[in-house]
Short mmCIF file of C-alpha atoms in Angstrom, two decimals:
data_model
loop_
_atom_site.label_atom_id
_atom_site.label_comp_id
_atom_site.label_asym_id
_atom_site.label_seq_id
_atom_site.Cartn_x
_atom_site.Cartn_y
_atom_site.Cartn_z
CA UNK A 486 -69.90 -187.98 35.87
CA UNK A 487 -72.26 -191.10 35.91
CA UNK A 488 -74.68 -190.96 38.78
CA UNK A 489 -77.22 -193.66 40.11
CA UNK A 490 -80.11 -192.48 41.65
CA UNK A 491 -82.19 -194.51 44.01
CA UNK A 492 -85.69 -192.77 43.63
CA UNK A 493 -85.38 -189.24 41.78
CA UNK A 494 -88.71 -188.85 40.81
CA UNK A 495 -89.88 -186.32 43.18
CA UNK A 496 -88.88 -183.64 45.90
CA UNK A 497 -85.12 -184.25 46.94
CA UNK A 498 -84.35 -187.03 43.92
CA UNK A 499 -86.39 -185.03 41.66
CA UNK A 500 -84.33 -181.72 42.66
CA UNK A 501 -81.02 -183.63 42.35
CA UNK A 502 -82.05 -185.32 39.19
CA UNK A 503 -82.50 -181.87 37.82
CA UNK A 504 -79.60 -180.09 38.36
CA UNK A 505 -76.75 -183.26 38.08
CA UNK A 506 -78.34 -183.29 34.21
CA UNK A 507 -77.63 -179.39 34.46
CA UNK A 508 -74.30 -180.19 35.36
CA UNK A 509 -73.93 -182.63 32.20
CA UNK A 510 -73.98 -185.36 34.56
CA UNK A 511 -75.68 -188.63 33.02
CA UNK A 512 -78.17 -189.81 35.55
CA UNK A 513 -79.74 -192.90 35.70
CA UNK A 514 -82.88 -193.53 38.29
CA UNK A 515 -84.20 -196.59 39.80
CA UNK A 516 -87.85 -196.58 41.03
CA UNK A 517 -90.95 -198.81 41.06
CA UNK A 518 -92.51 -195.73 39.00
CA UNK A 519 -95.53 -195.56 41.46
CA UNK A 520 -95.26 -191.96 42.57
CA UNK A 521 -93.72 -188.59 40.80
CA UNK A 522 -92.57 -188.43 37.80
CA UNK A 523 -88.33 -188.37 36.57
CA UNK A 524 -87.07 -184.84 34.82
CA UNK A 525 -86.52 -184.80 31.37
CA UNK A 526 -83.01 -186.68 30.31
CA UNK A 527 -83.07 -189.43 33.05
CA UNK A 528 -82.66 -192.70 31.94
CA UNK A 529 -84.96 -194.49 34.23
CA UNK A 530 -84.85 -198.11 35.27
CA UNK A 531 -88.14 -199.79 36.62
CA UNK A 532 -88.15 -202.05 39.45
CA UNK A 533 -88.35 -203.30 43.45
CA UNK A 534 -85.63 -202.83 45.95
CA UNK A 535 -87.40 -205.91 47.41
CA UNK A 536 -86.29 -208.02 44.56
CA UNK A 537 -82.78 -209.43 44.28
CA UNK A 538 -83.45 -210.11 40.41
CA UNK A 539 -84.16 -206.08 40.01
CA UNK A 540 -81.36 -205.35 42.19
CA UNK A 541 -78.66 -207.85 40.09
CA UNK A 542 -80.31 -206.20 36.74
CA UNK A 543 -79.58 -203.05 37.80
CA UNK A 544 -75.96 -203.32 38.84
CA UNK A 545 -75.95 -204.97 35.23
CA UNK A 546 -76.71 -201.42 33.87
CA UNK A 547 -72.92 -199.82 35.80
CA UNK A 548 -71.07 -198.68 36.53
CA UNK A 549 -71.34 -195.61 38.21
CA UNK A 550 -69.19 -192.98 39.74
CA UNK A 551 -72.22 -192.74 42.81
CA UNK A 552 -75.04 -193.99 44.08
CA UNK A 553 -77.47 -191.21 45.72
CA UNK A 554 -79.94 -192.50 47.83
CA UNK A 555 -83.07 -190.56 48.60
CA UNK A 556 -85.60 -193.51 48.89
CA UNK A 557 -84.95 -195.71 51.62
CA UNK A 558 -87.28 -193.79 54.09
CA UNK A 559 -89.57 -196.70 53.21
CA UNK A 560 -86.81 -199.50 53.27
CA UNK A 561 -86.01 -201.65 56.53
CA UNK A 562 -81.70 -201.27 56.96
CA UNK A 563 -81.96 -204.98 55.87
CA UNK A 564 -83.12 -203.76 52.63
CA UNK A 565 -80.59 -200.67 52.18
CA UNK A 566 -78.10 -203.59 52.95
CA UNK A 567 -79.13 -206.30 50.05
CA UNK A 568 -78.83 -202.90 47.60
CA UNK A 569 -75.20 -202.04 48.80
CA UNK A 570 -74.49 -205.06 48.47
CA UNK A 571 -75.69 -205.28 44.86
CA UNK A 572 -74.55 -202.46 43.78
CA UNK A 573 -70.83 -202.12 45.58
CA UNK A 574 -68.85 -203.53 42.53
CA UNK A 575 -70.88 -201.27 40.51
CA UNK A 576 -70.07 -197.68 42.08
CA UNK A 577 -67.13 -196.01 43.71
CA UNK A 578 -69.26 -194.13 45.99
CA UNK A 579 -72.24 -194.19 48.00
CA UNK A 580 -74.23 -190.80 49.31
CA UNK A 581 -77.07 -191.71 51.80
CA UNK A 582 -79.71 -189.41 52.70
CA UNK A 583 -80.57 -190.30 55.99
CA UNK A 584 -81.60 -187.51 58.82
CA UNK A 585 -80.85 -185.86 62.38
CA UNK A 586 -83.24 -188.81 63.80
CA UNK A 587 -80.60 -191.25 63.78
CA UNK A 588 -79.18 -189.63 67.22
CA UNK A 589 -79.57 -190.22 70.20
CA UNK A 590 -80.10 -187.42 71.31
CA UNK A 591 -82.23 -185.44 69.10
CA UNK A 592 -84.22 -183.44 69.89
CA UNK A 593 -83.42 -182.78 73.19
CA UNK A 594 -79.93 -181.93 72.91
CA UNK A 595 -77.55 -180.12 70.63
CA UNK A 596 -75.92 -182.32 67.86
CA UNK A 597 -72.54 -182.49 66.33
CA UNK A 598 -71.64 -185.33 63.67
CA UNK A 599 -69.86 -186.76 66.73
CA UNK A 600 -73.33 -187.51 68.62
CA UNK A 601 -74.65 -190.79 69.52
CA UNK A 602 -76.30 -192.62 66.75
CA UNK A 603 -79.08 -194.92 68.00
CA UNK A 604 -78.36 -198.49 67.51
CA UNK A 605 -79.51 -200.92 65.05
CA UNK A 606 -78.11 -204.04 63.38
CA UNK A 607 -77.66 -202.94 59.52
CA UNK A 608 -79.74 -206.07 59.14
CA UNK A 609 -83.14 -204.91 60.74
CA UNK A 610 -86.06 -205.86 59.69
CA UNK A 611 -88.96 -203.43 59.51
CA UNK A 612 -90.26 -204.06 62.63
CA UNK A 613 -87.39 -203.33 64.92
CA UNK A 614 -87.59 -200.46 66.63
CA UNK A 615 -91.35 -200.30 66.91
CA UNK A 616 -91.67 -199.87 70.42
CA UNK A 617 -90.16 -196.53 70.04
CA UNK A 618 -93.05 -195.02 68.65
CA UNK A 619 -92.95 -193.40 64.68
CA UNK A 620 -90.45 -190.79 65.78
CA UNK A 621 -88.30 -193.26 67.43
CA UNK A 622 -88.95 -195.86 64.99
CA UNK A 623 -88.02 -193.50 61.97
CA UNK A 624 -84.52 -192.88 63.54
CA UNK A 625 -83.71 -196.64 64.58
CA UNK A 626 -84.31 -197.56 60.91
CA UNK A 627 -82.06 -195.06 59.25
CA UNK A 628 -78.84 -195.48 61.87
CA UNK A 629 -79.44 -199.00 60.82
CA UNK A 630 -79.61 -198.33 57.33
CA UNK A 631 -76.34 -195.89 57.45
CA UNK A 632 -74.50 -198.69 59.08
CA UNK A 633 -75.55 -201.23 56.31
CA UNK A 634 -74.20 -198.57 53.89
CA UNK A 635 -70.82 -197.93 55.66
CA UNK A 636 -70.12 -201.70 56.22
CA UNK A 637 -70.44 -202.62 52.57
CA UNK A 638 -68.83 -199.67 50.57
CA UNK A 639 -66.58 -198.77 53.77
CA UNK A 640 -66.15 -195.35 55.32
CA UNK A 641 -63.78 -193.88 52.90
CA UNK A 642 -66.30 -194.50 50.15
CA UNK A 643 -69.44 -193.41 51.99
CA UNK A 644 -70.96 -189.79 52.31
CA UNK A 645 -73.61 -189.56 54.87
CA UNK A 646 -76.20 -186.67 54.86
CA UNK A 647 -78.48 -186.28 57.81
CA UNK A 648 -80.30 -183.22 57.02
CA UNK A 649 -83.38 -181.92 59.62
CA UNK A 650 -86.35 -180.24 58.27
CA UNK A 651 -86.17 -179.36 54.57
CA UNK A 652 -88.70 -177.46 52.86
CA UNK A 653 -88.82 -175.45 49.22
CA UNK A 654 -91.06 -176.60 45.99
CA UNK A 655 -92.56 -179.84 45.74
CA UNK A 656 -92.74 -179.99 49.54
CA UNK A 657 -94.42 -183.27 50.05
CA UNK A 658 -94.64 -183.26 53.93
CA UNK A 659 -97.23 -180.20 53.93
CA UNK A 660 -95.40 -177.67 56.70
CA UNK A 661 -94.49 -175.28 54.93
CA UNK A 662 -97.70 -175.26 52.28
CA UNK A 663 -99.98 -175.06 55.64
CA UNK A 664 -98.27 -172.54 56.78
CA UNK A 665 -98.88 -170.46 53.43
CA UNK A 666 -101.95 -171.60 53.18
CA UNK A 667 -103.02 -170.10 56.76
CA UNK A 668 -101.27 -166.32 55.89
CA UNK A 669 -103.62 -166.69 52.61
CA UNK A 670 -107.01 -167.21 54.90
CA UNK A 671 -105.70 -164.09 56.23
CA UNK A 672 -106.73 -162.82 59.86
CA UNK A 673 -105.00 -163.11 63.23
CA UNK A 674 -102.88 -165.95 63.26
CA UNK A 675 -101.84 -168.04 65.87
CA UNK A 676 -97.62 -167.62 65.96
CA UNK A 677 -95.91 -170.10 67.98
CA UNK A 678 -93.62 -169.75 71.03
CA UNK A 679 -91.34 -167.31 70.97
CA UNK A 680 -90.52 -165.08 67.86
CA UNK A 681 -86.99 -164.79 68.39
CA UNK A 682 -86.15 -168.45 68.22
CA UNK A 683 -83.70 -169.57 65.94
CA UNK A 684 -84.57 -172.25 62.98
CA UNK A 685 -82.75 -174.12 60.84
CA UNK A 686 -84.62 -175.49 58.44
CA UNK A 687 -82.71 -176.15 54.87
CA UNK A 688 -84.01 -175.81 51.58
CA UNK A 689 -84.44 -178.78 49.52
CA UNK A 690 -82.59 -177.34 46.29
CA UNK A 691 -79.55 -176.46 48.42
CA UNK A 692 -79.72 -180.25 49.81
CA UNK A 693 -79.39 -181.65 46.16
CA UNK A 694 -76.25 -179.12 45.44
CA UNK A 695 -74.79 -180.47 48.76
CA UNK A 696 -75.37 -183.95 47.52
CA UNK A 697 -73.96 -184.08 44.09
CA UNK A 698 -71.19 -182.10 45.12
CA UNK A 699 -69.99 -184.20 47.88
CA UNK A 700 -70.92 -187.32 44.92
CA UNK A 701 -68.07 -185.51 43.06
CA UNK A 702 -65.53 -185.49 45.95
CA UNK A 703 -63.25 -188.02 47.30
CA UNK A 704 -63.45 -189.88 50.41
CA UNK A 705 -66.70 -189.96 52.71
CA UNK A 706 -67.49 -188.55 56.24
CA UNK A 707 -71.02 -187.81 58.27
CA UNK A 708 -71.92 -183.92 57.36
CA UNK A 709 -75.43 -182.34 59.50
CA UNK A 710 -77.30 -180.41 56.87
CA UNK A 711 -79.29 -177.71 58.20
CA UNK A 712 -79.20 -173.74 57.69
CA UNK A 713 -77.20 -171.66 60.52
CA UNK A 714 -80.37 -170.98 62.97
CA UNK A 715 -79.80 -167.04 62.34
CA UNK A 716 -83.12 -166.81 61.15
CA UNK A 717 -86.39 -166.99 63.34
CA UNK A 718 -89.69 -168.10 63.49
CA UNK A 719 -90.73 -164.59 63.31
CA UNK A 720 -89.16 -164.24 60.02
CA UNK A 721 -90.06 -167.57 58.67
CA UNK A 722 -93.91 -166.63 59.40
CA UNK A 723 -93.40 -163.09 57.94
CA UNK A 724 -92.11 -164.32 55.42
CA UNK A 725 -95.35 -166.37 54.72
CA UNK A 726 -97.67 -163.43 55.39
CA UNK A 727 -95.21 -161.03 52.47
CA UNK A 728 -95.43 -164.23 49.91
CA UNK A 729 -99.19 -164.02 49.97
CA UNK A 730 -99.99 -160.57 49.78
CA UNK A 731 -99.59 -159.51 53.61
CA UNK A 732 -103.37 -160.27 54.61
CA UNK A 733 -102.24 -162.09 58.07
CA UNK A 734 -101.45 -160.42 61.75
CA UNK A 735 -99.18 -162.45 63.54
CA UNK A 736 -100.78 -162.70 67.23
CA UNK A 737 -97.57 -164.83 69.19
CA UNK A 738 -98.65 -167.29 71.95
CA UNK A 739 -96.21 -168.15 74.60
CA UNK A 740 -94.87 -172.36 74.63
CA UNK A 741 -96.57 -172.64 77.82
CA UNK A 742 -99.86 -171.67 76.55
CA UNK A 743 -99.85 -173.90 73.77
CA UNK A 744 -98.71 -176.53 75.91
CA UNK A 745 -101.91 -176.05 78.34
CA UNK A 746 -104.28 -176.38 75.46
CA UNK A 747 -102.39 -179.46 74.50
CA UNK A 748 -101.44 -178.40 71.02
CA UNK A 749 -99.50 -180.90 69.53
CA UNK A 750 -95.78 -180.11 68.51
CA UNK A 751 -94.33 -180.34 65.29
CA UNK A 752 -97.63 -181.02 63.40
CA UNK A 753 -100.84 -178.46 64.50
CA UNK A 754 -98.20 -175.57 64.56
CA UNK A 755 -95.81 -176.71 61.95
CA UNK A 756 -91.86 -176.18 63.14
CA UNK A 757 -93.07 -175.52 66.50
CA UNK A 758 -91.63 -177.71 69.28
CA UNK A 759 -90.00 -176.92 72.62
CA UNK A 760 -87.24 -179.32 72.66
CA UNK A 761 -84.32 -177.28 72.77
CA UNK A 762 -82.07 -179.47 70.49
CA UNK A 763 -84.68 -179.21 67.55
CA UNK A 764 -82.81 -176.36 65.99
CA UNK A 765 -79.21 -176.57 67.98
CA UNK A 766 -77.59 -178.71 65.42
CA UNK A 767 -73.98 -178.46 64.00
CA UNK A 768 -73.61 -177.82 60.53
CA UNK A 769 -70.32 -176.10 60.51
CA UNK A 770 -68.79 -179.22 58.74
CA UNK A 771 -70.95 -179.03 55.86
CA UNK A 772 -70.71 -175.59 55.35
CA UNK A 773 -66.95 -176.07 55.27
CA UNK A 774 -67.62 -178.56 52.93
CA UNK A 775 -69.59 -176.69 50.52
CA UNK A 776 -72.75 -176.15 52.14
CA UNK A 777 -74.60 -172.69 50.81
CA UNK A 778 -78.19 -172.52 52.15
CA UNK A 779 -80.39 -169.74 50.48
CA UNK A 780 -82.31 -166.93 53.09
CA UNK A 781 -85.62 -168.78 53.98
CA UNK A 782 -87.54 -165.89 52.69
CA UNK A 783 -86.48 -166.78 49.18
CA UNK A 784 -87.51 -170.42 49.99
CA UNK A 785 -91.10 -169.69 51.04
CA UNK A 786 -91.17 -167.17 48.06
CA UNK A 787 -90.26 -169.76 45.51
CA UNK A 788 -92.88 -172.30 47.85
CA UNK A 789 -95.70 -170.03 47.08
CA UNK A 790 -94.94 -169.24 43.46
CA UNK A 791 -95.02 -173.14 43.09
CA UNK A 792 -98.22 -173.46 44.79
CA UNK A 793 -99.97 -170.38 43.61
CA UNK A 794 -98.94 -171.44 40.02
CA UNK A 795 -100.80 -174.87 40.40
CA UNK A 796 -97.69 -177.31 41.59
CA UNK A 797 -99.10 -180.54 43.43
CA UNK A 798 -96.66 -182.57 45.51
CA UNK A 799 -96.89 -186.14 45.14
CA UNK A 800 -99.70 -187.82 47.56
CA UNK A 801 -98.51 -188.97 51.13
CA UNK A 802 -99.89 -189.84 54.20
CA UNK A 803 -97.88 -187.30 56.09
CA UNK A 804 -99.64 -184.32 54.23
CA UNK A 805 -103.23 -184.18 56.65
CA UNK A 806 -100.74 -185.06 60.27
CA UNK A 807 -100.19 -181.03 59.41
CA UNK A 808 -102.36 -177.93 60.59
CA UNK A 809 -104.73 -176.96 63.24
CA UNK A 810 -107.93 -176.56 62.37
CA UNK A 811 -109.83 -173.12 62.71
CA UNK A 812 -111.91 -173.91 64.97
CA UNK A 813 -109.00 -174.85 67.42
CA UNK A 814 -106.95 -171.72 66.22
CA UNK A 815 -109.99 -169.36 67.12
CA UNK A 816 -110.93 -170.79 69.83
CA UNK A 817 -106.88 -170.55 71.75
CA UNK A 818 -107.07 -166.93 70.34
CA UNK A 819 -110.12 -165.97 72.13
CA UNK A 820 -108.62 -167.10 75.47
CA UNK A 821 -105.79 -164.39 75.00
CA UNK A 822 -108.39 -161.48 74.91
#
């Protein structure tokens, strides 16, 4: 099996890099090389999605048996389309890594793969969908970009993957590490909302499997990635507080509360929001498929060994949007006694 990776060098590329070359798969990886760095026994191509010349050069170096895309999160749909494009005659597949923002309705209502997408030309540019917001903007650009992808290579020969939140090793996003981070400072901490909630957050190794195995497969389809929500926030935290040592008390704080002191949702109190189709999403097609997520215990195990053994993710911007500070924390606490 031939693979063409569009990124690999770190988190969800990097993970898929790794095991397709434990699978004997020959994998080659196309990146600008500014960021991460590609596992041992990828052959790795240099250059710009921007450029048509890198983009011809590189369907030079085919075929393939599939494209997996992990990079576009930084790519306007117009640019996901010029790729497709260049690289259709090249590979029999396509796999695109998009996400749960490209409905409609997320997060505010449950999701099947039969949801509303949001619309958007699969020739955006990088500004439409602005007015949205980040969030909103984020979404727009990927249901474009999924279109661009399922209009060149057609449906039969394009996989779509829209997993939610996915966490494990070489987290780059930071919720999970602040979260591990706060059980190691040890002390009451502030647990959000209600402990029995259900999450369904997926872990980044059991993404790549997903991936590479639907790579393998024939035809294409739309498959939700995300755990079954059996697990809560009160074992995801205590799970934290064990992978540390156990120094933290878990002191829970009701939604309402938190929304009074205007803590802000899905970044001071990482997972924590009160939309109620955040974690109601339909995976039952994947797991059909294939799917196998691991407990989230192991993943915040594995998280911490990573961390405590020195791992670094790679630099982004989205790393400080995480964690309240202490001050804040203490100061929500004391109004509870």
């Amino acid at each position: 099996m031939r693979i063409l990776l569009l990124g690999g060098s770190w988190f969800l590329g990097r993970s898929i890099a790794q095991q397709a070359l434990g699978r004997g798969w020959e994998v080659t990886a196309f990146s600008r090389g500014r960021s991460g760095r590609h596992a041992d026994g990828v052959r790795a191509v240099r250059g710009d999605r921007t450029s048509t010349d890198d983009l011809e050069r590189l369907a030079a170096e085919g075929p393939w048996d599939a494209v997996i895309d992990t990079s576009s999160a930084d790519f306007a749909p117009r640019r996901v389309l010029a790729g497709a494009r260049a690289l259709e005659s090249a590979a029999s597949r396509y796999v695109y890594v998009s996400t749960v923002n490209a409905y409609a309705g997320w997060p505010d209502e449950p999701l099947t793969e039969e949801s509303r997408l949001l619309d958007a030309p699969p020739d955006a540019d990088d500004e439409f969908g602005r007015e949205r917001g980040p969030a909103g903007w984020y979404g727009v650009q990927k249901a474009g970009s999924e279109r661009a992808v399922r209009e060149t290579f057609g449906e039969g020969r394009t996989v779509i993957l829209r997993p939610g939140v996915i966490l494990g090793p070489e987290e780059y996003v930071g919720r999970l590490p602040w979260w591990l981070m706060r059980a190691r400072r040890g002390g009451t901490m502030l647990a959000p909302g209600d402990p029995t909630r259900g999450i369904q957050p997926v872990d980044v190794r059991d993404v790549a499997s997903f991936a590479l195995d639907r790579a393998a497969a024939e035809g294409g389809g739309a498959y939700n990635v995300a755990a079954r929500g059996n697990e809560t926030m009160a074992d995801f935290l205590k799970a934290c507080v064990a992978a540390v040592g156990g120094g933290g008390t878990l002191r829970w704080v009701p939604d309402e509360m938190l929304v009074r002191h205007g803590v802000k949702q899905w970044t001071e109190l990482p997972l924590w929001r009160t939309a109620p189709g955040v974690w109601a999403v339909d995976a039952s097609a994947a797991r059909a498929a294939g799917l196998d997520c691991r407990p989230l215990a192991q993943t915040v195990a594995d998280t911490w060994t990573w961390l405590h053994s020195g791992g670094t993710p790679v630099e982004h911007p989205r790393w400080t949007e995480h964690g309240i500070t202490p001050e804040r924390e203490a100061a929500i606490l004391a109004t509870l006694d």
